[in-house]
Amino acid sequence: GHQQASVQWVATSVEQHLRENPQCKPKEILEEIHRVHGITLSYKQAWRGKERIMATLRGSFEEDFRLLPQYCEQIRRTNPGSIASVYVNLVDNSFQRLFISFQASIYGFLNACRPLIGLDRTVLKSKYLGTMLFATSFDGDGALFPLAFGVVDEENDDNWMWFLAELHNLLETNTENMPRLTILSDRQKSIADAVDANFPTAFHGFCLRHLSESFRKEFNNTVLVNLLWEAANALTLVEFENRINDIEEISQEAGYWIQRVPPRLWATAHFEGTRFGHLTANIAESLNSWILEASALPLIQMMECVRRQLMTWFNERREASMEWTSVLVPSAERRVSEAIERARTY
């Protein structure tokens, strides 16, 4: 409650600390001010002080939103073949959606990736929140290969329908004979409806990680969860039925629960398409390790972090692949060698 402890004074007091550690939380600022000056601030004062300094260091969130059309135009002009579009609410001209796919991602997916796309999302930590939607493929060596990013005001049916429509337009524009895709996602109805509407010929499978987490919450039994994974991995119908019977012997209720989810959506033996060995699509978890920090930034700066990360990944993989001498990519070569060793005992 000190009269001279204004927001500007707070900002000035912690400016150097925030330059060195932008992730510093308002609570830590409170503790620092109290330790150094013996003054007790309100949380709101600390938060506003941090916001003022961060706006100076990285620009304001509002300015970033205003510059989005120019940013998209700049991407299209300097990186030909990239898709970058921003959409606004026609009522009040406020931000609604952003879709970006860089040319390197598009070219790489069409020419060198498996016809497999995983869908996921993560909640943004920035001032105006929002959600980032991902469409990610897998390269020949099995590594994540991000294809497209969408930023929306909130996750809902309309926004997933829009994102999948943009993704379909992107692929249709770039190839006359779009491969028959396999799409992996969680069981969310809005995603399933959007996939059906925009990719009616694609094989749609559920991510087993999401399914097994729901199963675990329902029954809290490690043995049952392990049997579920074994059923999903089973390569024959007989083996699949045996694992389902094992589940039912332990819990009739668990057996009923899993039988309500059509096996063609999650079990390898019943899946009509090809999952290329991918039962999960835990993209957000894999990307969150580096996108978590970026998700608190203004929108343009966040997308620049994404772009720089993709450049780093693609360059590292390019340099590594130039040293490969095997016929197949290293992961495939290793799996074939392991299979040959196992086969010697048959």
XYZ file of C-alpha atoms in Angstrom:
346
model
C 0.000 0.000 0.000
C 2.987 2.363 -0.256
C 1.904 5.530 -2.099
C 5.018 5.728 -4.260
C 4.841 2.080 -5.344
C 3.156 2.881 -8.648
C 2.900 0.456 -11.564
C 5.703 2.332 -13.326
C 7.917 2.089 -10.228
C 7.262 -1.653 -10.035
C 8.074 -2.010 -13.738
C 11.321 -0.078 -13.391
C 12.316 -2.055 -10.295
C 12.030 -5.451 -11.996
C 12.957 -4.516 -15.575
C 16.435 -6.054 -15.473
C 15.120 -9.192 -13.785
C 12.461 -9.618 -16.503
C 14.979 -9.061 -19.292
C 16.982 -11.982 -17.923
C 13.963 -14.125 -17.067
C 10.828 -13.263 -19.116
C 9.006 -16.269 -17.603
C 9.109 -14.710 -14.122
C 5.621 -14.848 -12.558
C 3.865 -11.921 -10.785
C 4.099 -13.870 -7.511
C 7.897 -13.952 -7.852
C 7.877 -10.196 -8.519
C 5.923 -9.673 -5.271
C 8.524 -11.655 -3.357
C 11.435 -9.816 -5.024
C 9.987 -6.354 -4.262
C 9.336 -7.364 -0.657
C 12.844 -8.808 -0.275
C 14.628 -5.771 -1.721
C 12.377 -2.890 -0.629
C 10.334 -4.308 2.242
C 7.099 -3.266 0.503
C 4.014 -5.492 0.146
C 2.257 -5.101 -3.216
C -1.012 -6.421 -4.529
C -0.908 -9.172 -7.140
C -2.576 -6.825 -9.645
C 0.200 -4.221 -9.238
C 2.867 -6.854 -9.885
C 0.997 -8.217 -12.901
C 0.484 -4.753 -14.430
C 4.134 -3.883 -13.808
C 5.238 -7.006 -15.635
C 2.837 -6.347 -18.524
C 4.229 -2.834 -18.923
C 7.835 -4.038 -19.158
C 6.990 -6.976 -21.435
C 5.132 -4.626 -23.787
C 8.300 -2.531 -23.969
C 10.507 -5.566 -24.574
C 8.396 -7.429 -27.127
C 5.699 -5.003 -28.227
C 2.039 -5.131 -27.255
C -0.367 -7.975 -28.000
C -2.756 -5.482 -29.577
C -0.096 -4.236 -32.004
C 0.659 -7.821 -33.041
C -2.985 -8.464 -33.880
C -3.097 -5.251 -35.925
C -0.032 -6.310 -37.943
C -1.255 -9.845 -38.740
C -2.478 -9.055 -42.312
C 0.931 -7.558 -43.198
C 2.685 -10.516 -41.553
C 0.695 -13.009 -43.648
C 1.409 -11.013 -46.803
C 5.112 -10.982 -45.925
C 5.158 -14.794 -45.521
C 3.479 -15.308 -48.903
C 5.818 -12.815 -50.618
C 9.148 -13.949 -49.145
C 8.352 -17.671 -48.954
C 6.458 -18.489 -52.190
C 4.170 -21.493 -51.956
C 3.385 -20.893 -48.279
C -0.207 -20.436 -47.104
C -0.880 -17.627 -44.614
C -4.361 -16.243 -44.003
C -5.975 -14.260 -41.200
C -9.731 -14.033 -40.677
C -11.650 -11.505 -38.601
C -15.058 -11.331 -36.981
C -17.174 -9.370 -39.465
C -19.256 -7.801 -36.681
C -16.491 -5.984 -34.787
C -13.394 -6.678 -36.957
C -11.699 -8.529 -34.075
C -9.315 -11.457 -34.612
C -10.940 -14.832 -35.177
C -8.592 -17.237 -36.989
C -5.079 -17.593 -38.407
C -3.877 -20.400 -40.717
C -0.212 -20.870 -41.648
C 1.577 -23.631 -43.530
C 5.122 -23.021 -44.746
C 6.194 -24.131 -48.216
C 8.915 -26.435 -46.843
C 6.305 -28.304 -44.795
C 3.909 -28.616 -47.747
C 6.625 -29.790 -50.153
C 8.095 -32.191 -47.610
C 4.722 -33.742 -46.814
C 3.707 -34.256 -50.437
C 7.068 -35.636 -51.550
C 8.649 -37.463 -48.627
C 6.202 -38.146 -45.778
C 3.856 -40.999 -45.027
C 0.215 -40.214 -46.010
C -0.541 -39.914 -42.316
C -1.729 -36.797 -40.447
C -2.195 -36.380 -36.720
C -4.501 -33.691 -35.322
C -4.101 -32.110 -31.893
C -4.279 -28.762 -30.097
C -2.813 -26.807 -27.204
C -4.219 -23.925 -25.171
C -2.205 -20.706 -25.500
C -0.913 -18.902 -22.408
C -0.905 -15.387 -23.842
C -2.896 -12.367 -22.679
C -5.884 -13.183 -24.915
C -5.558 -16.979 -24.603
C -6.939 -18.831 -27.640
C -6.032 -22.289 -28.965
C -3.467 -23.533 -31.465
C -4.565 -26.402 -33.723
C -1.907 -28.671 -35.304
C -1.797 -30.898 -38.357
C 1.393 -32.944 -38.228
C 2.735 -35.749 -40.377
C 5.665 -38.135 -39.898
C 8.750 -38.291 -42.090
C 10.342 -41.478 -43.417
C 12.384 -41.869 -40.233
C 9.266 -41.586 -38.044
C 9.981 -38.074 -36.716
C 7.222 -35.477 -36.339
C 6.877 -33.307 -39.442
C 4.582 -30.301 -38.728
C 2.383 -29.473 -41.715
C 0.007 -26.678 -40.683
C -0.891 -24.462 -37.727
C -4.151 -22.737 -36.926
C -4.764 -20.216 -34.156
C -8.398 -19.721 -33.157
C -10.232 -17.721 -30.513
C -11.554 -20.937 -28.947
C -11.814 -24.650 -29.652
C -15.266 -25.471 -31.004
C -17.040 -27.321 -33.836
C -16.864 -24.390 -36.276
C -13.146 -23.825 -35.787
C -12.240 -27.492 -36.296
C -14.452 -27.540 -39.425
C -12.661 -24.422 -40.717
C -9.177 -25.815 -39.948
C -9.823 -29.121 -41.730
C -11.339 -27.236 -44.699
C -8.181 -25.097 -44.956
C -6.044 -28.241 -44.729
C -8.040 -29.929 -47.482
C -7.750 -26.866 -49.741
C -3.990 -26.785 -49.151
C -3.555 -30.424 -50.189
C -5.994 -30.247 -53.088
C -4.219 -27.183 -54.492
C -0.817 -28.837 -54.374
C -1.542 -32.285 -55.773
C -3.937 -33.617 -58.378
C -3.889 -37.123 -56.936
C -4.037 -36.538 -53.208
C -3.016 -39.791 -51.487
C -5.667 -41.615 -49.492
C -4.830 -40.311 -46.061
C -4.915 -41.833 -42.625
C -5.889 -39.250 -40.000
C -5.316 -39.773 -36.264
C -7.003 -37.726 -33.529
C -8.713 -38.059 -30.177
C -12.380 -39.101 -29.927
C -13.746 -35.548 -29.925
C -16.951 -35.359 -31.980
C -16.132 -31.962 -33.500
C -12.903 -33.393 -35.004
C -14.655 -36.548 -36.256
C -17.389 -34.479 -37.956
C -14.800 -32.148 -39.545
C -12.758 -35.095 -40.872
C -15.886 -36.749 -42.320
C -16.933 -33.514 -44.031
C -13.553 -32.536 -45.484
C -11.764 -35.883 -45.964
C -14.591 -38.350 -46.673
C -12.257 -40.906 -48.282
C -9.623 -40.768 -45.506
C -9.227 -43.493 -42.897
C -9.864 -41.930 -39.492
C -8.361 -43.597 -36.439
C -8.420 -42.638 -32.777
C -5.213 -41.906 -30.906
C -4.788 -44.756 -28.431
C -3.148 -42.526 -25.824
C -6.328 -40.465 -25.482
C -8.489 -43.595 -25.506
C -6.394 -45.411 -22.891
C -6.381 -42.327 -20.620
C -10.195 -42.255 -20.680
C -10.189 -46.015 -20.015
C -7.742 -45.575 -17.104
C -9.854 -42.805 -15.524
C -12.940 -44.992 -15.781
C -11.494 -48.203 -14.296
C -8.125 -47.297 -12.711
C -6.668 -50.746 -13.367
C -3.180 -51.075 -14.867
C -3.755 -54.684 -15.993
C -6.865 -53.649 -17.943
C -5.019 -50.746 -19.570
C -2.140 -53.035 -20.603
C -4.627 -55.493 -22.117
C -6.223 -52.620 -24.046
C -2.830 -51.746 -25.576
C -2.218 -55.415 -26.391
C -5.608 -55.600 -28.121
C -4.801 -52.463 -30.117
C -1.422 -53.868 -31.193
C -2.788 -57.318 -32.081
C -2.162 -58.149 -35.746
C -4.837 -60.853 -36.132
C -8.543 -60.921 -35.326
C -8.084 -64.044 -33.169
C -5.411 -62.376 -31.045
C -7.569 -59.241 -30.742
C -10.611 -61.245 -29.576
C -8.474 -63.098 -27.036
C -7.347 -59.808 -25.452
C -10.934 -58.479 -25.357
C -12.017 -61.728 -23.674
C -9.225 -61.252 -21.119
C -10.588 -57.779 -20.354
C -14.140 -59.112 -19.965
C -12.972 -61.857 -17.599
C -11.538 -59.219 -15.269
C -14.387 -56.725 -15.685
C -17.607 -57.150 -17.656
C -18.151 -53.409 -17.350
C -14.724 -52.638 -18.879
C -15.463 -55.059 -21.715
C -18.778 -53.312 -22.386
C -17.067 -49.881 -22.269
C -14.437 -50.736 -24.865
C -16.870 -52.583 -27.148
C -18.888 -49.382 -27.463
C -15.900 -47.822 -29.290
C -15.839 -49.355 -32.808
C -12.587 -51.390 -33.080
C -12.045 -50.207 -36.671
C -11.200 -46.799 -35.146
C -8.468 -47.942 -32.754
C -7.404 -51.581 -33.216
C -4.727 -52.507 -35.772
C -6.421 -55.792 -36.691
C -9.692 -54.006 -37.587
C -8.317 -50.747 -39.022
C -9.162 -50.481 -42.722
C -6.310 -48.151 -43.652
C -2.627 -48.116 -42.715
C -1.405 -46.492 -39.499
C 2.271 -47.139 -40.317
C 2.868 -48.359 -36.778
C 1.518 -45.165 -35.192
C -1.127 -45.924 -32.588
C -0.782 -42.527 -30.936
C -0.790 -38.936 -32.156
C 0.439 -37.173 -29.018
C 1.598 -34.191 -31.035
C 0.864 -31.520 -28.431
C 2.991 -33.338 -25.846
C 5.899 -33.627 -28.278
C 5.653 -30.015 -29.447
C 4.879 -28.537 -26.030
C 8.498 -28.962 -24.950
C 9.446 -26.000 -27.160
C 6.101 -24.357 -27.903
C 5.184 -23.866 -24.235
C 7.406 -20.816 -23.849
C 6.370 -19.395 -27.224
C 2.655 -19.789 -26.425
C 2.835 -16.864 -23.968
C 4.149 -14.461 -26.627
C 2.156 -12.133 -28.894
C 0.854 -13.976 -31.942
C 3.419 -12.929 -34.563
C 6.330 -13.582 -32.225
C 4.876 -16.983 -31.374
C 4.622 -17.921 -35.060
C 8.181 -16.685 -35.619
C 9.339 -19.059 -32.855
C 7.501 -21.861 -34.676
C 9.119 -20.901 -37.994
C 12.614 -20.790 -36.488
C 12.101 -24.172 -34.819
C 11.001 -25.726 -38.121
C 14.046 -24.252 -39.876
C 16.302 -25.722 -37.187
C 14.641 -29.155 -37.371
C 14.678 -29.346 -41.159
C 18.284 -28.206 -41.386
C 19.464 -30.682 -38.727
C 17.658 -33.527 -40.493
C 19.037 -32.492 -43.881
C 22.603 -32.491 -42.572
C 22.140 -35.803 -40.737
C 20.564 -37.530 -43.743
C 23.491 -36.595 -45.985
C 25.635 -38.938 -43.901
C 23.305 -41.929 -44.209
C 24.780 -44.834 -46.152
C 22.082 -47.494 -45.664
C 19.422 -48.364 -48.245
C 16.607 -47.546 -45.810
C 16.358 -44.743 -43.271
C 18.180 -45.677 -40.019
C 15.062 -46.490 -37.969
C 13.709 -48.821 -40.687
C 17.118 -50.422 -41.204
C 17.323 -51.090 -37.462
C 13.839 -52.633 -37.309
C 14.527 -54.915 -40.279
C 17.798 -56.069 -38.682
C 16.025 -56.778 -35.378
C 13.302 -58.734 -37.190
C 15.913 -60.819 -39.008
C 17.624 -61.632 -35.683
C 14.327 -62.689 -34.134
C 13.456 -64.784 -37.185
C 16.615 -66.881 -36.742
C 14.972 -68.527 -33.724
C 11.726 -69.421 -35.486
